Short mmCIF file of C-alpha atoms and ligand atoms in Angstrom, two decimals:
data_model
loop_
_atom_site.label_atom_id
_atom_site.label_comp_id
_atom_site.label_asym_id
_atom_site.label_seq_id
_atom_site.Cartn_x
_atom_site.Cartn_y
_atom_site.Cartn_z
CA UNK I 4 70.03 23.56 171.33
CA UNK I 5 72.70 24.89 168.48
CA UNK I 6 74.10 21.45 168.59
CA UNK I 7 71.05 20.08 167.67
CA UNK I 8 69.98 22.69 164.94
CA UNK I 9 73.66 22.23 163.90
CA UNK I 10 73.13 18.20 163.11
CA UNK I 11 69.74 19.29 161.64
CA UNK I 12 71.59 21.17 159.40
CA UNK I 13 74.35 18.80 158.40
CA UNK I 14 71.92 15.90 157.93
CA UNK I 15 69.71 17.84 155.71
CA UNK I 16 72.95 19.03 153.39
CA UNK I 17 74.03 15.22 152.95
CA UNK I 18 70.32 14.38 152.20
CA UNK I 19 70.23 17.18 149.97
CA UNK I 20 74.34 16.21 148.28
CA UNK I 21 72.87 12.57 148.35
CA UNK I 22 69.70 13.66 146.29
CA UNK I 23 71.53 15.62 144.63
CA UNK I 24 73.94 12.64 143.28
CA UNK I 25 71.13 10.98 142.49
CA UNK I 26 68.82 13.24 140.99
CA UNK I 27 72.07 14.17 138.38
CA UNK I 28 72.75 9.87 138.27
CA UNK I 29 69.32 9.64 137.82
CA UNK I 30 69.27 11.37 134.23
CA UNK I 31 72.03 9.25 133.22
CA UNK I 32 72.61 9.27 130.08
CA UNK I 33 71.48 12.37 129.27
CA UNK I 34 73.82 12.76 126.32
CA UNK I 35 75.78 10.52 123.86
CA UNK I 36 77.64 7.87 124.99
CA UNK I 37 81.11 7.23 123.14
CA UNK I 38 82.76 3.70 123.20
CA UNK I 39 86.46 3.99 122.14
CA UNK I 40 87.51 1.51 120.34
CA UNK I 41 91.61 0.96 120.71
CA UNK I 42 91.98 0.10 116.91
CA UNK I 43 91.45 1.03 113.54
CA UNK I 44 87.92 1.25 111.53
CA UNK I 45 86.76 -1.94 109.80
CA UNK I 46 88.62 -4.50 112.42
CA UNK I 47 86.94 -6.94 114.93
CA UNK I 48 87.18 -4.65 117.80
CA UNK I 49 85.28 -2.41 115.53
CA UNK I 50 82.87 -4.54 114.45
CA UNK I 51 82.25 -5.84 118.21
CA UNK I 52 81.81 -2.08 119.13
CA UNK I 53 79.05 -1.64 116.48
CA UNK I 54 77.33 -3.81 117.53
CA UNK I 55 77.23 -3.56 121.03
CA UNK I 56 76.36 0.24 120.65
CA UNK I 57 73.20 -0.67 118.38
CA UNK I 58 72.10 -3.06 121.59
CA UNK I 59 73.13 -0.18 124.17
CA UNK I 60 71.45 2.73 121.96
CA UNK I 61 68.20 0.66 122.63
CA UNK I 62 68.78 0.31 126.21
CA UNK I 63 69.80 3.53 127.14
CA UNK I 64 66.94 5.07 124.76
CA UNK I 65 70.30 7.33 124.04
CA UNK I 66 72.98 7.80 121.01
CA UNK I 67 76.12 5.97 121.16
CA UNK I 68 79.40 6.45 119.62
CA UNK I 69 82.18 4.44 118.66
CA UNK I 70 85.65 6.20 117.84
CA UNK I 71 88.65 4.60 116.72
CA UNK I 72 91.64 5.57 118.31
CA UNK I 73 94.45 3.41 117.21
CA UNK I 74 97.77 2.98 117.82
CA UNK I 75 100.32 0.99 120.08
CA UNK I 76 98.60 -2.03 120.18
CA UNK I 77 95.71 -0.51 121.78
CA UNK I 78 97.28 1.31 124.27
CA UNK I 79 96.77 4.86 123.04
CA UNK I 80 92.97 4.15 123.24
CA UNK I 81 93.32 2.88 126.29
CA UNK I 82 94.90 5.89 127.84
CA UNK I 83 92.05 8.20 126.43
CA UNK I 84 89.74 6.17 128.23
CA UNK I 85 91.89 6.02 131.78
CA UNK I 86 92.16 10.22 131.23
CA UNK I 87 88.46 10.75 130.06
CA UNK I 88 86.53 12.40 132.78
CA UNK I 89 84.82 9.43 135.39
CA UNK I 90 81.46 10.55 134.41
CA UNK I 91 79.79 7.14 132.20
CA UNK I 92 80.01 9.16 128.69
CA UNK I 93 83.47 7.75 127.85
CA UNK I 94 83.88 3.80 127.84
CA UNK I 95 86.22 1.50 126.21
CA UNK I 96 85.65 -1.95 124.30
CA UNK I 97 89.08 -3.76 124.72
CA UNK I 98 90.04 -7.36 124.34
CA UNK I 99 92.77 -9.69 125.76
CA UNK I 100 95.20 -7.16 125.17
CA UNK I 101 93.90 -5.44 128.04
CA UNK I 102 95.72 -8.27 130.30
CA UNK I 103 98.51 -8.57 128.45
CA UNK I 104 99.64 -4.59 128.25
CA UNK I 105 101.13 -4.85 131.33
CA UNK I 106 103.64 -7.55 130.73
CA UNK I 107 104.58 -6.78 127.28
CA UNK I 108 104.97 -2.68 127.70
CA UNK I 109 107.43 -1.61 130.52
CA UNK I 110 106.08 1.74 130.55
CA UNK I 111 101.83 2.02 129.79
CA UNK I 112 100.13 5.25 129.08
CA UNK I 113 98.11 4.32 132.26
CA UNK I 114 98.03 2.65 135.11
CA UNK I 115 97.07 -0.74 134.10
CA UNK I 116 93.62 -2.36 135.39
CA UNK I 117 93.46 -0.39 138.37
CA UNK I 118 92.76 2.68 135.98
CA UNK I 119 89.32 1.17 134.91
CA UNK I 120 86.02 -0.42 136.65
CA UNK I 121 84.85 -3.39 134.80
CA UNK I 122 81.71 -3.05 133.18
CA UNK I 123 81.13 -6.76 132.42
CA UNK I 124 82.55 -9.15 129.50
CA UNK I 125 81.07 -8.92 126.31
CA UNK I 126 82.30 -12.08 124.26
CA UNK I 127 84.62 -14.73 123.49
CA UNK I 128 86.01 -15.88 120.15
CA UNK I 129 88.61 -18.27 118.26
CA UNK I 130 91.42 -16.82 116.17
CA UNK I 131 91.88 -18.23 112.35
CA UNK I 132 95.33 -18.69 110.99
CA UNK I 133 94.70 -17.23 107.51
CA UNK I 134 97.09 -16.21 104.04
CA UNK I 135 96.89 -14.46 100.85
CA UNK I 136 95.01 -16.08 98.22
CA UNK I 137 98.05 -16.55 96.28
CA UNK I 138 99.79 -18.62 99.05
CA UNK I 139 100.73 -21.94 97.16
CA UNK I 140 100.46 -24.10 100.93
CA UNK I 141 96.71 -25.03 101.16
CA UNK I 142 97.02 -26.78 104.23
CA UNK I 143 99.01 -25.41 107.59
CA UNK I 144 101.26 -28.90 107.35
CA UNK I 145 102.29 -27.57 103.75
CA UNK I 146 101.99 -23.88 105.15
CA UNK I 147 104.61 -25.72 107.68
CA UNK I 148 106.98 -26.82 105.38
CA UNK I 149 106.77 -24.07 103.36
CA UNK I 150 108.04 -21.71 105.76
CA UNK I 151 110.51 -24.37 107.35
CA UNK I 152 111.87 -24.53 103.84
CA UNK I 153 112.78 -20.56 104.08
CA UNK I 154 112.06 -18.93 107.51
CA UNK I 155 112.53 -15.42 106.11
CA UNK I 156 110.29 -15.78 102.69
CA UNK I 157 106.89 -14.97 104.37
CA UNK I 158 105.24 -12.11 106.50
CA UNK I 159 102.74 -11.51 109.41
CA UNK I 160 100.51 -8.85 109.39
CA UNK I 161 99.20 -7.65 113.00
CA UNK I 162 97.90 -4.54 114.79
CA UNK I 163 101.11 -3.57 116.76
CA UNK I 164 102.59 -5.32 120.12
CA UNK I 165 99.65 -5.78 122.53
CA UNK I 166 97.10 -6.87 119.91
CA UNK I 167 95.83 -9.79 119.70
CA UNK I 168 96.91 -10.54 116.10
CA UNK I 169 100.30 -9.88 117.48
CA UNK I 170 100.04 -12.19 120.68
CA UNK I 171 98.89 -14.57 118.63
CA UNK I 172 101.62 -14.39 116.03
CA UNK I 173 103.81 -14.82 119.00
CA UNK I 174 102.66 -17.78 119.76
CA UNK I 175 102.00 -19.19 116.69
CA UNK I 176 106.03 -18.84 116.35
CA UNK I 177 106.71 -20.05 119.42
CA UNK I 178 104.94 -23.11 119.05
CA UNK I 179 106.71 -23.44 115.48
CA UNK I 180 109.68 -22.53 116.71
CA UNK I 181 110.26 -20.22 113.72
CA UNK I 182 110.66 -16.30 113.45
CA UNK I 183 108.29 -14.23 110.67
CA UNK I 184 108.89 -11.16 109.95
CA UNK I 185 105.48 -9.02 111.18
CA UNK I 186 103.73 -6.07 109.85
CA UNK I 187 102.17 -3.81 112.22
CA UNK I 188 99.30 -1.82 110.75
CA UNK I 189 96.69 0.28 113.70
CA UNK I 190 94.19 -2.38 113.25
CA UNK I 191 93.42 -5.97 111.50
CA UNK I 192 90.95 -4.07 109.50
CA UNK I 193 93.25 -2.53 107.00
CA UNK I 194 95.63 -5.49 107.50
CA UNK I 195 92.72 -7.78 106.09
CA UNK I 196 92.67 -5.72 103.09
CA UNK I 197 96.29 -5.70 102.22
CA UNK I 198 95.98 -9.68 103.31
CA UNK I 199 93.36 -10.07 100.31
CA UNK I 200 95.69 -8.07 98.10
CA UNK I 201 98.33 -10.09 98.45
CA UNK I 202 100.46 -7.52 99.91
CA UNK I 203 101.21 -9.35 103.13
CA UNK I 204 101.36 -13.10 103.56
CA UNK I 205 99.78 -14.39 106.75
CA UNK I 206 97.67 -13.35 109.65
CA UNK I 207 96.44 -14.53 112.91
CA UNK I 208 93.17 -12.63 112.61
CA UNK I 209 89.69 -12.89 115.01
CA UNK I 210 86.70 -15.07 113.36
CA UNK I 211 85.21 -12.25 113.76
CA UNK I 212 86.81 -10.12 110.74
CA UNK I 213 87.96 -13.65 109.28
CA UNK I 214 85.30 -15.73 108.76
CA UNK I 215 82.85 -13.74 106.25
CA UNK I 216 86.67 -13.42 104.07
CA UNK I 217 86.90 -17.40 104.94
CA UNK I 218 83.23 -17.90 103.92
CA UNK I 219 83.90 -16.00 100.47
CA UNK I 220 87.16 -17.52 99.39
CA UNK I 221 88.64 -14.25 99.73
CA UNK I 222 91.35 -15.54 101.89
CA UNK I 223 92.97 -19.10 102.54
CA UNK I 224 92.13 -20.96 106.22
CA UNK I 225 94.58 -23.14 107.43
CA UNK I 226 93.72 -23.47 111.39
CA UNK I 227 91.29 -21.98 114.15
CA UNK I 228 93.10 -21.45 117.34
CA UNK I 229 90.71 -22.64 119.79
CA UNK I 230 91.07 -25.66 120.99
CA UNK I 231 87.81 -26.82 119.33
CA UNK I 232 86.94 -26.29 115.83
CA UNK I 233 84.32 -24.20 114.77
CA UNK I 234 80.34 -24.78 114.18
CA UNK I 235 80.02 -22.47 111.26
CA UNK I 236 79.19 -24.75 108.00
CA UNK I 237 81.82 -22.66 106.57
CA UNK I 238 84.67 -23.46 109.20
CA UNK I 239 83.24 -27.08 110.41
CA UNK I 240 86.20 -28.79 108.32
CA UNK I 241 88.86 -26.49 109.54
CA UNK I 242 91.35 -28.40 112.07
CA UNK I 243 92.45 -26.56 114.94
CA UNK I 244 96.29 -25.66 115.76
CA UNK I 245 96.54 -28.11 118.38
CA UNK I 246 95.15 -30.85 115.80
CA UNK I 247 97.76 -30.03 113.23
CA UNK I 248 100.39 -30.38 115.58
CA UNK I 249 100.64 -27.41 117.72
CA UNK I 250 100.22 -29.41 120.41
CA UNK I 251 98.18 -27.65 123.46
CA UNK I 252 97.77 -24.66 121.52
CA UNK I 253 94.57 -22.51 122.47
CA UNK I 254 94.01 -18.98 122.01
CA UNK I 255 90.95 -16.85 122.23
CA UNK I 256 89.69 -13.83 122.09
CA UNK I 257 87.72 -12.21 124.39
CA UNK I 258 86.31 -8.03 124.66
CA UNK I 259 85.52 -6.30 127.47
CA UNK I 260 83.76 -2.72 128.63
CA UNK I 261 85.41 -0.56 130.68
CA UNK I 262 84.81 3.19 132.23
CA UNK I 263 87.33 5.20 133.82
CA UNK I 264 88.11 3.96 137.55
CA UNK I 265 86.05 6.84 139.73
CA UNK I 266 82.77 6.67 137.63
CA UNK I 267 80.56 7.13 140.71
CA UNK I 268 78.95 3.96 141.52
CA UNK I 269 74.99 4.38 140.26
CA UNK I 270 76.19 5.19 136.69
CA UNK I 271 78.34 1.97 136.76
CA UNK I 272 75.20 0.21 138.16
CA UNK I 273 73.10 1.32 135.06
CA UNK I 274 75.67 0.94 132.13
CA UNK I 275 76.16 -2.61 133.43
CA UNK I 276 72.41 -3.21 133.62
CA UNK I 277 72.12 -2.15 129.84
CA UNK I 278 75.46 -4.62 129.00
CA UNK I 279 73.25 -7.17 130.54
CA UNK I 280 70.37 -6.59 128.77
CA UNK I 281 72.55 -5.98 125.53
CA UNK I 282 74.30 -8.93 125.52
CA UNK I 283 70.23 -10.66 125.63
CA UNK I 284 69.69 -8.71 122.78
CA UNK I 285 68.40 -11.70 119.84
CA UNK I 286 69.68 -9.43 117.03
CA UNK I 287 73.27 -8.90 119.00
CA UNK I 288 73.36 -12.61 119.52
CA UNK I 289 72.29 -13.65 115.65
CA UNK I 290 74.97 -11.28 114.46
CA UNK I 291 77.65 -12.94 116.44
CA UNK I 292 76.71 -16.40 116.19
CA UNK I 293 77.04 -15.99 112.58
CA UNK I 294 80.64 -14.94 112.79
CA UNK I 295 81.73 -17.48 115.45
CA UNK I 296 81.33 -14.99 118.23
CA UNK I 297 80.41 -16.38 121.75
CA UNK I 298 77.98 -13.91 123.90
CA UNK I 299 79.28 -13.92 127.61
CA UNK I 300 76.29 -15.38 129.90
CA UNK I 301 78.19 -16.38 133.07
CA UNK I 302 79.38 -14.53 136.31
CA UNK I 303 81.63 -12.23 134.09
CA UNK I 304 78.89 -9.98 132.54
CA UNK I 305 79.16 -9.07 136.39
CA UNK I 306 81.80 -6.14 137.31
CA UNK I 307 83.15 -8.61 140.23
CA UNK I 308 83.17 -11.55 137.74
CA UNK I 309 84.71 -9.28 135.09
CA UNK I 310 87.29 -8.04 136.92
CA UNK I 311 88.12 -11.33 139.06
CA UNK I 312 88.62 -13.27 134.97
CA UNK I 313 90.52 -9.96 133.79
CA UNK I 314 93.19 -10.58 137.06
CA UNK I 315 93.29 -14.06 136.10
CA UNK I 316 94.14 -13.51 132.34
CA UNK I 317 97.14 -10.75 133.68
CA UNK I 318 98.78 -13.10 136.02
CA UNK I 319 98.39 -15.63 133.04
CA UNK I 320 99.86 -14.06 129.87
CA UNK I 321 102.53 -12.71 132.27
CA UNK I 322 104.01 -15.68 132.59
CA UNK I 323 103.29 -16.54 129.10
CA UNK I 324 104.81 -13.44 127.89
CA UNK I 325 108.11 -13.43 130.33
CA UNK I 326 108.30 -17.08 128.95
CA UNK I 327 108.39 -15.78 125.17
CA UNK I 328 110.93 -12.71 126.56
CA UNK I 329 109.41 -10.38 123.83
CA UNK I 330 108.31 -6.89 125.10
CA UNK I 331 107.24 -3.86 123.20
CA UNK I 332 109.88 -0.75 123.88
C1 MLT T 405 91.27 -4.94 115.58
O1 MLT T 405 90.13 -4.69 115.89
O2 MLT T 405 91.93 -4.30 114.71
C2 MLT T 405 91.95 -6.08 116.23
O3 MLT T 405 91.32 -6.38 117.44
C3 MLT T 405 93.38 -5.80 116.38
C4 MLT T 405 94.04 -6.94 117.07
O4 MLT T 405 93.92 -6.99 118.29
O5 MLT T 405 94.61 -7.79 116.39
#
């Protein structure tokens, strides 16, 4: 007979834990959510973040946050996120550099991917080769022979090694096979401003900060780096890399949201519902169509789909990146 009261008992406590979990999942989010954002104020990252939390606020009929925390190439924000408690109120935005930390820094802040869950890919976008107005090249061939002419007389601004202003610059070299001396500032966003002042030369910078400074003259375009050009009126003329030579070259962008690797499994279910329905959102999708963005609407809004493309993009850039030999300490 105790036996029986005794299983009586235990079922009823796991009922009562399991209600439990889910009554307290159940009010989720009953305060503001934050989405770190690895980089500095005014960049694309930033911008992406913005956004997305506008689309999220309405879904989750709750506040949401976006703090820079910049630094390393991303990493620093990155670590806040892997040490912020694994409860849904703490989430990253992140983009390619996410893959490519692991190659290019021996020793991470965290433990890589398997310190996150995926949430579910946000977007995709082309970079833009781009130079201060006073640049006298006003195509990349005479950008070309400009800087073949005198390797060391230009710069490269980026947002430090892991960024993708800074894997891009890589590659841009590469393919050039030329060295640039690079400027690392904690985002593209103040970089773009010292870009338009003329205080650095050149920049491998997302359409997504580039293109309004494209569309206002504020800047000079020389190359996207997808391998297709552009749609935007604006950008429709601009060749690609590969076009003007760099042959193969393709390179973009894409963001991701991330929580903290033990966020219990019904809050991950509900934050990637509202990405879903987010990333349907018409004024989310009119804001980034104007800047060249591409809204994610395949298997990788998914967590699975998101994390199988993130472990694809790691084993990728690491050869890439061992290829290149450059690493960050
Ligand atoms: C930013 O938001 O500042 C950029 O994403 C930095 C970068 O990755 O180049």
């Amino acid at each position: 007979m105790k036996n029986i009261r005794r299983r009586w008992v235990l079922t009823g406590v796991a009922m009562a834990l399991g209600a439990g979990m889910t009554a307290a999942h159940a009010e989720f989010p009953d305060k503001p959510v934050t989405l770190i954002v690895p980089f500095a104020a005014g960049g694309p990252s930033d911008k992406i973040a913005r956004d997305l939390g506008e689309a999220l606020r309405k879904k989750l009929n709750q506040t949401v946050i976006v703090e820079n925390v910049g630094g390393a190439g991303g990493t620093l924000g990155t670590a806040r996120v892997a040490k912020a408690p694994p409860d849904g109120y703490t989430l990253l935005v992140r983009h390619i550099g996410f893959a490519t930390a692991p190659s290019l820094y021996r020793k991470l802040p965290y433990k890589g991917v398997d310190d996150f869950a995926c949430l579910g890919l946000i977007n995709e976008a082309p970079s833009t080769l781009i130079g201060k107005p006073t640049l006298p090249a006003r195509t990349f061939d005479e950008l070309r022979k400009y800087i073949a002419a005198d390797p060391g007389r230009l710069n490269l601004a980026h947002a430090g090694v892991g960024s993708a202003s800074q894997l891009c610059g890589l590659m841009l070299q590469a393919a050039m096979k030329t060295t640039i001396t690079s400027v690392p500032y904690k985002g593209t966003g103040p970089a773009m401003t010292d870009l338009m002042g003329g205080q650095v030369d050149l920049m491998c910078e997302q359409a997504t900060n580039a293109v309004p400074q494209i569309e206002g003259g504020k800047v000079k375009a020389y190359a996207v780096t997808s391998a297709q050009r552009m749609t935007l009126p604006a950008l429709a003329n601009l060749p690609t890399l590969a076009e003007s030579g760099l042959k193969d070259f393709s390179v973009t962008v894409w963001h991701g949201l991330y929580a903290p690797k033990d966020t219990p499994a019904p809050v991950l279910r509900k934050l990637n519902d509202a990405l879903k329905a987010a990333l349907k959102d018409p004024d989310l999708i009119k804001r980034s169509e104007a800047l060249g963005i591409t809204v994610i609407t395949d298997g990788r809004v998914e967590p699975a789909g998101h994390r199988h493309f993130v472990e694809t993009e790691v084993a990728r850039w690491k050869k890439v990146i061992e290829a290149s030999g450059s690493y960050a300490d």
